[in-house]
Coordinates of C-alpha atoms in Angstrom, one line a residue:
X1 CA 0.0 0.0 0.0
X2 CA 1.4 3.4 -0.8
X3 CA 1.0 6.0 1.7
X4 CA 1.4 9.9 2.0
X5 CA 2.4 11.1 5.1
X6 CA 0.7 14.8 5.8
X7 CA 2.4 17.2 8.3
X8 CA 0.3 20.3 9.6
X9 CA 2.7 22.8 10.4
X10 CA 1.2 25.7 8.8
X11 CA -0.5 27.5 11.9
X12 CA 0.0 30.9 12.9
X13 CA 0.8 30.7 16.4
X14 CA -1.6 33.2 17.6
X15 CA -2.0 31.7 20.7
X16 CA 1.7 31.3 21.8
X17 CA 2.9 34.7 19.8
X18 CA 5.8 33.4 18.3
X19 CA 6.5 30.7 15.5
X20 CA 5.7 27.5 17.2
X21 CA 7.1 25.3 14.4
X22 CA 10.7 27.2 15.4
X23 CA 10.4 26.8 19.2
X24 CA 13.7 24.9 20.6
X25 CA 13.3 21.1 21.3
X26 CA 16.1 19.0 21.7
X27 CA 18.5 21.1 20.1
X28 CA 16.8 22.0 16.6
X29 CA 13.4 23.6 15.9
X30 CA 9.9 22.1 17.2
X31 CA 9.1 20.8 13.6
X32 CA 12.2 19.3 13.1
X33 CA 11.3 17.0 15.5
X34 CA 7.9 15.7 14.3
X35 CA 9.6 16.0 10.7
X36 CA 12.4 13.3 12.1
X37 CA 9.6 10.9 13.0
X38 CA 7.8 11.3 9.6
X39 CA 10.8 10.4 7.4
X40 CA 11.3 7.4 9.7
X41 CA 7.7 5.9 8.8
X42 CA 8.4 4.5 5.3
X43 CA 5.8 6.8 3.9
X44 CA 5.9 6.7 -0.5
X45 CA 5.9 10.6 -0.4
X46 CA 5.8 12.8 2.8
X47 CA 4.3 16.5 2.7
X48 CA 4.5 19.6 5.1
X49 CA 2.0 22.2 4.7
X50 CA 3.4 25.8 5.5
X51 CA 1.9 29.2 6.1
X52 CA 2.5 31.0 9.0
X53 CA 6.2 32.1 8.9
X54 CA 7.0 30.0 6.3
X55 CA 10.1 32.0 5.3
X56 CA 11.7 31.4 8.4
X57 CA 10.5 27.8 8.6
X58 CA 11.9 27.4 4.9
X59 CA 15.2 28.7 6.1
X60 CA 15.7 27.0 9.8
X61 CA 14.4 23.7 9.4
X62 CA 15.7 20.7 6.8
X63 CA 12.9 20.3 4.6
X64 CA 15.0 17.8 2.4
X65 CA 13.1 15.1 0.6
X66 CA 9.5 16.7 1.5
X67 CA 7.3 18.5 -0.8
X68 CA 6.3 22.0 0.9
X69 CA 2.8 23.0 0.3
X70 CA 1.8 27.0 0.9
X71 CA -1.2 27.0 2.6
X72 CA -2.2 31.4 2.3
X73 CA -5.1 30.7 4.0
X74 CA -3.9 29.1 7.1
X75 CA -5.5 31.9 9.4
X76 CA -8.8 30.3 8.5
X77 CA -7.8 27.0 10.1
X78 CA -6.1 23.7 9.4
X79 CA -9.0 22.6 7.1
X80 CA -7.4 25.3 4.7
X81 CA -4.1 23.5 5.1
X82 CA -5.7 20.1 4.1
X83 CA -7.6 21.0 1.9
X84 CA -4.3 22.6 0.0
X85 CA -2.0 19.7 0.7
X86 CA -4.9 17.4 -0.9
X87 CA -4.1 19.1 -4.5
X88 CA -0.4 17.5 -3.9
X89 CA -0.8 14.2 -3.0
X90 CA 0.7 11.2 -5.6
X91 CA -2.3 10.3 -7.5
X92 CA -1.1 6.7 -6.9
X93 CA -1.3 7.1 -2.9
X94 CA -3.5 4.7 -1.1
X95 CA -4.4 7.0 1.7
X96 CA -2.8 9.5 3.8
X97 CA -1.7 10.0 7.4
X98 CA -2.3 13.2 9.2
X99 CA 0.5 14.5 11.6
X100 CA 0.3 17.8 13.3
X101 CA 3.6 19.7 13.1
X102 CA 3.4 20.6 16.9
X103 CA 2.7 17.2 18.2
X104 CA 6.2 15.8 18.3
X105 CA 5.8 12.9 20.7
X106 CA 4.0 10.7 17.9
X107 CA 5.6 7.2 17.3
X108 CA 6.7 5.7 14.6
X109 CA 5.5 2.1 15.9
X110 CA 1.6 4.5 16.0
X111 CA 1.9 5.3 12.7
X112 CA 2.8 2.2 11.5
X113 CA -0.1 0.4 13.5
X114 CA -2.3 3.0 12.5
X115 CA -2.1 2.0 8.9
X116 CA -1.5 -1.7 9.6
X117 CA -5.0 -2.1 10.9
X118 CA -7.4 0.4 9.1
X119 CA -6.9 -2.2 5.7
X120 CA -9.9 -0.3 3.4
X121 CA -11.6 1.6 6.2
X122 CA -12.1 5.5 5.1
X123 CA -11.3 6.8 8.5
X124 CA -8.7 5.5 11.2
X125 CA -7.8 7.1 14.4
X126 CA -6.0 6.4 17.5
X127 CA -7.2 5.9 20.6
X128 CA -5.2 6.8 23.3
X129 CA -5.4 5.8 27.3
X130 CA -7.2 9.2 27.7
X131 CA -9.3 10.1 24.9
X132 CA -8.7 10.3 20.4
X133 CA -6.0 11.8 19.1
X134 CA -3.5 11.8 15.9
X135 CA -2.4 10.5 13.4
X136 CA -5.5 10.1 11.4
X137 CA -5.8 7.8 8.5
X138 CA -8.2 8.7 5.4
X139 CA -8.4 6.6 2.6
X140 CA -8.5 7.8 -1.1
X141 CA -12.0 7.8 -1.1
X142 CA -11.8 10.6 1.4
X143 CA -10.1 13.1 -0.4
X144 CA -13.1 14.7 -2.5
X145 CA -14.3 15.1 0.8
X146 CA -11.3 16.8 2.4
X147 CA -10.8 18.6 -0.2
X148 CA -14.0 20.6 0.8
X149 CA -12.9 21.1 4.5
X150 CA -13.6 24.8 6.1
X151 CA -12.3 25.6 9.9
X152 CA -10.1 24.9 12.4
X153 CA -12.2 21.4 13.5
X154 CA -13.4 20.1 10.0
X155 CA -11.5 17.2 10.2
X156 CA -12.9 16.2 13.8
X157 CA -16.2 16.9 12.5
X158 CA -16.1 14.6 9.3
X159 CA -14.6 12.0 11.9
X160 CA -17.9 12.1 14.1
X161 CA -20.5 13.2 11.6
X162 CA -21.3 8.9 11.5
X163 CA -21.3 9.4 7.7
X164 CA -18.3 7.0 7.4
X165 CA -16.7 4.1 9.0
X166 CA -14.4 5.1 11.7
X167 CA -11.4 2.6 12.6
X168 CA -10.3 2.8 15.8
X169 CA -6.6 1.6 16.6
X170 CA -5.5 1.7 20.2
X171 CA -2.1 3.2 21.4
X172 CA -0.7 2.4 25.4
X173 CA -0.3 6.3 27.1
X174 CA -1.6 9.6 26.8
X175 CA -2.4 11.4 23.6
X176 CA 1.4 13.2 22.6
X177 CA 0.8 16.9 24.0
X178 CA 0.5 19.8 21.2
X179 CA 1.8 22.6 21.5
X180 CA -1.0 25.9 21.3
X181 CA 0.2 27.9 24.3
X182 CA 3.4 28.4 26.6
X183 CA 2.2 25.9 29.3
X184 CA 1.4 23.3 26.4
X185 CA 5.3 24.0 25.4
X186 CA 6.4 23.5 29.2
X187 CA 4.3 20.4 29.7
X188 CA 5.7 19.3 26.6
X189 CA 9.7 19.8 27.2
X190 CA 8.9 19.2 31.2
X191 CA 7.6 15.6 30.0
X192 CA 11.0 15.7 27.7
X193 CA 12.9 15.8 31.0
X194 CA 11.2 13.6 32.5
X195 CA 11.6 10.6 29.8
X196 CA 7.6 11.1 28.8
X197 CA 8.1 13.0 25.6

């Protein structure tokens, strides 16, 4: 099955007031991070969808071997950025996996269960000790439907509107912490400390 991994990393930070895909985590930029674990997945081509401060992303973070999607609506919410990175995707691709640029505590072995077990569903998702979370899975006979996604929780909608089949795949722990304020980024580097993250 050929796969296209989708990284989210084109929000505008207006909650935390500075560039969260540039905040410092072990030694390099946040989205370097969550960029690491994506190349590691095996995925047949691997996306990052940019908008807020994408010059500065472009120029601090190794962007080597993904295809960079500008997302210029990105202040309407991540269903802009999906909706873009749609338009990009191998038109031999199976399915895709949504990965949020901020979340950098995501597993490889997740990802790889994740598509492992959806086999033909439309939707997969994890299911985490406390609640859903990502990566999400959609299947290629999703994306006329993502491509039509408005907001900032279009994709969580489409995921409960009961219109389609909805995998769930369970993964031991908490969902990975991402980063929308200053305490999320001190929870997340305090779990970092602590062997969590």
């Amino acid at each position: 099955m050929s796969v296209t991994g989708v990284v989210l990393a084109a929000g505008g930070s207006s909650r935390l007031g500075s560039p969260k895909q540039l905040l410092p985590y072990r030694g390099a930029p946040l989205l370097s991070a969550t960029l690491a674990t994506a190349r590691r997945c095996g995925f047949g081509q691997l996306l990052v969808a940019l908008g807020g401060a994408a010059e500065q992303v472009v120029a601090e973070v190794d962007l080597t071997g993904l295809d960079v999607v500008r997302n210029p609506d990105f202040g309407t919410g991540c269903g802009s950025s999906i909706r873009t990175a749609i338009t990009a995707v191998d038109p031999g691709t199976d399915g895709i996996v949504l990965l949020l640029g901020d979340q950098p505590g995501v597993r490889v072995e997740t990802v790889r269960r994740l598509v492992d077990t959806v086999g033909t569903a439309p939707i997969g998702i994890c299911r985490y000790d406390d609640g859903l979370g990502h990566p999400f899975w959609f299947a290629r006979s999703m994306f006329a439907e993502l491509a039509t996604l408005h907001g900032d929780k279009a994709v969580w909608k489409l995921l409960h509107s009961g219109r389609y089949r909805v995998v769930e795949v369970p993964v031991a722990g908490p969902v990975p912490i991402d980063v929308d304020t200053v305490d999320d980024y001190r929870a997340l580097l305090a779990a970092d400390a602590g062997g969590g993250g």
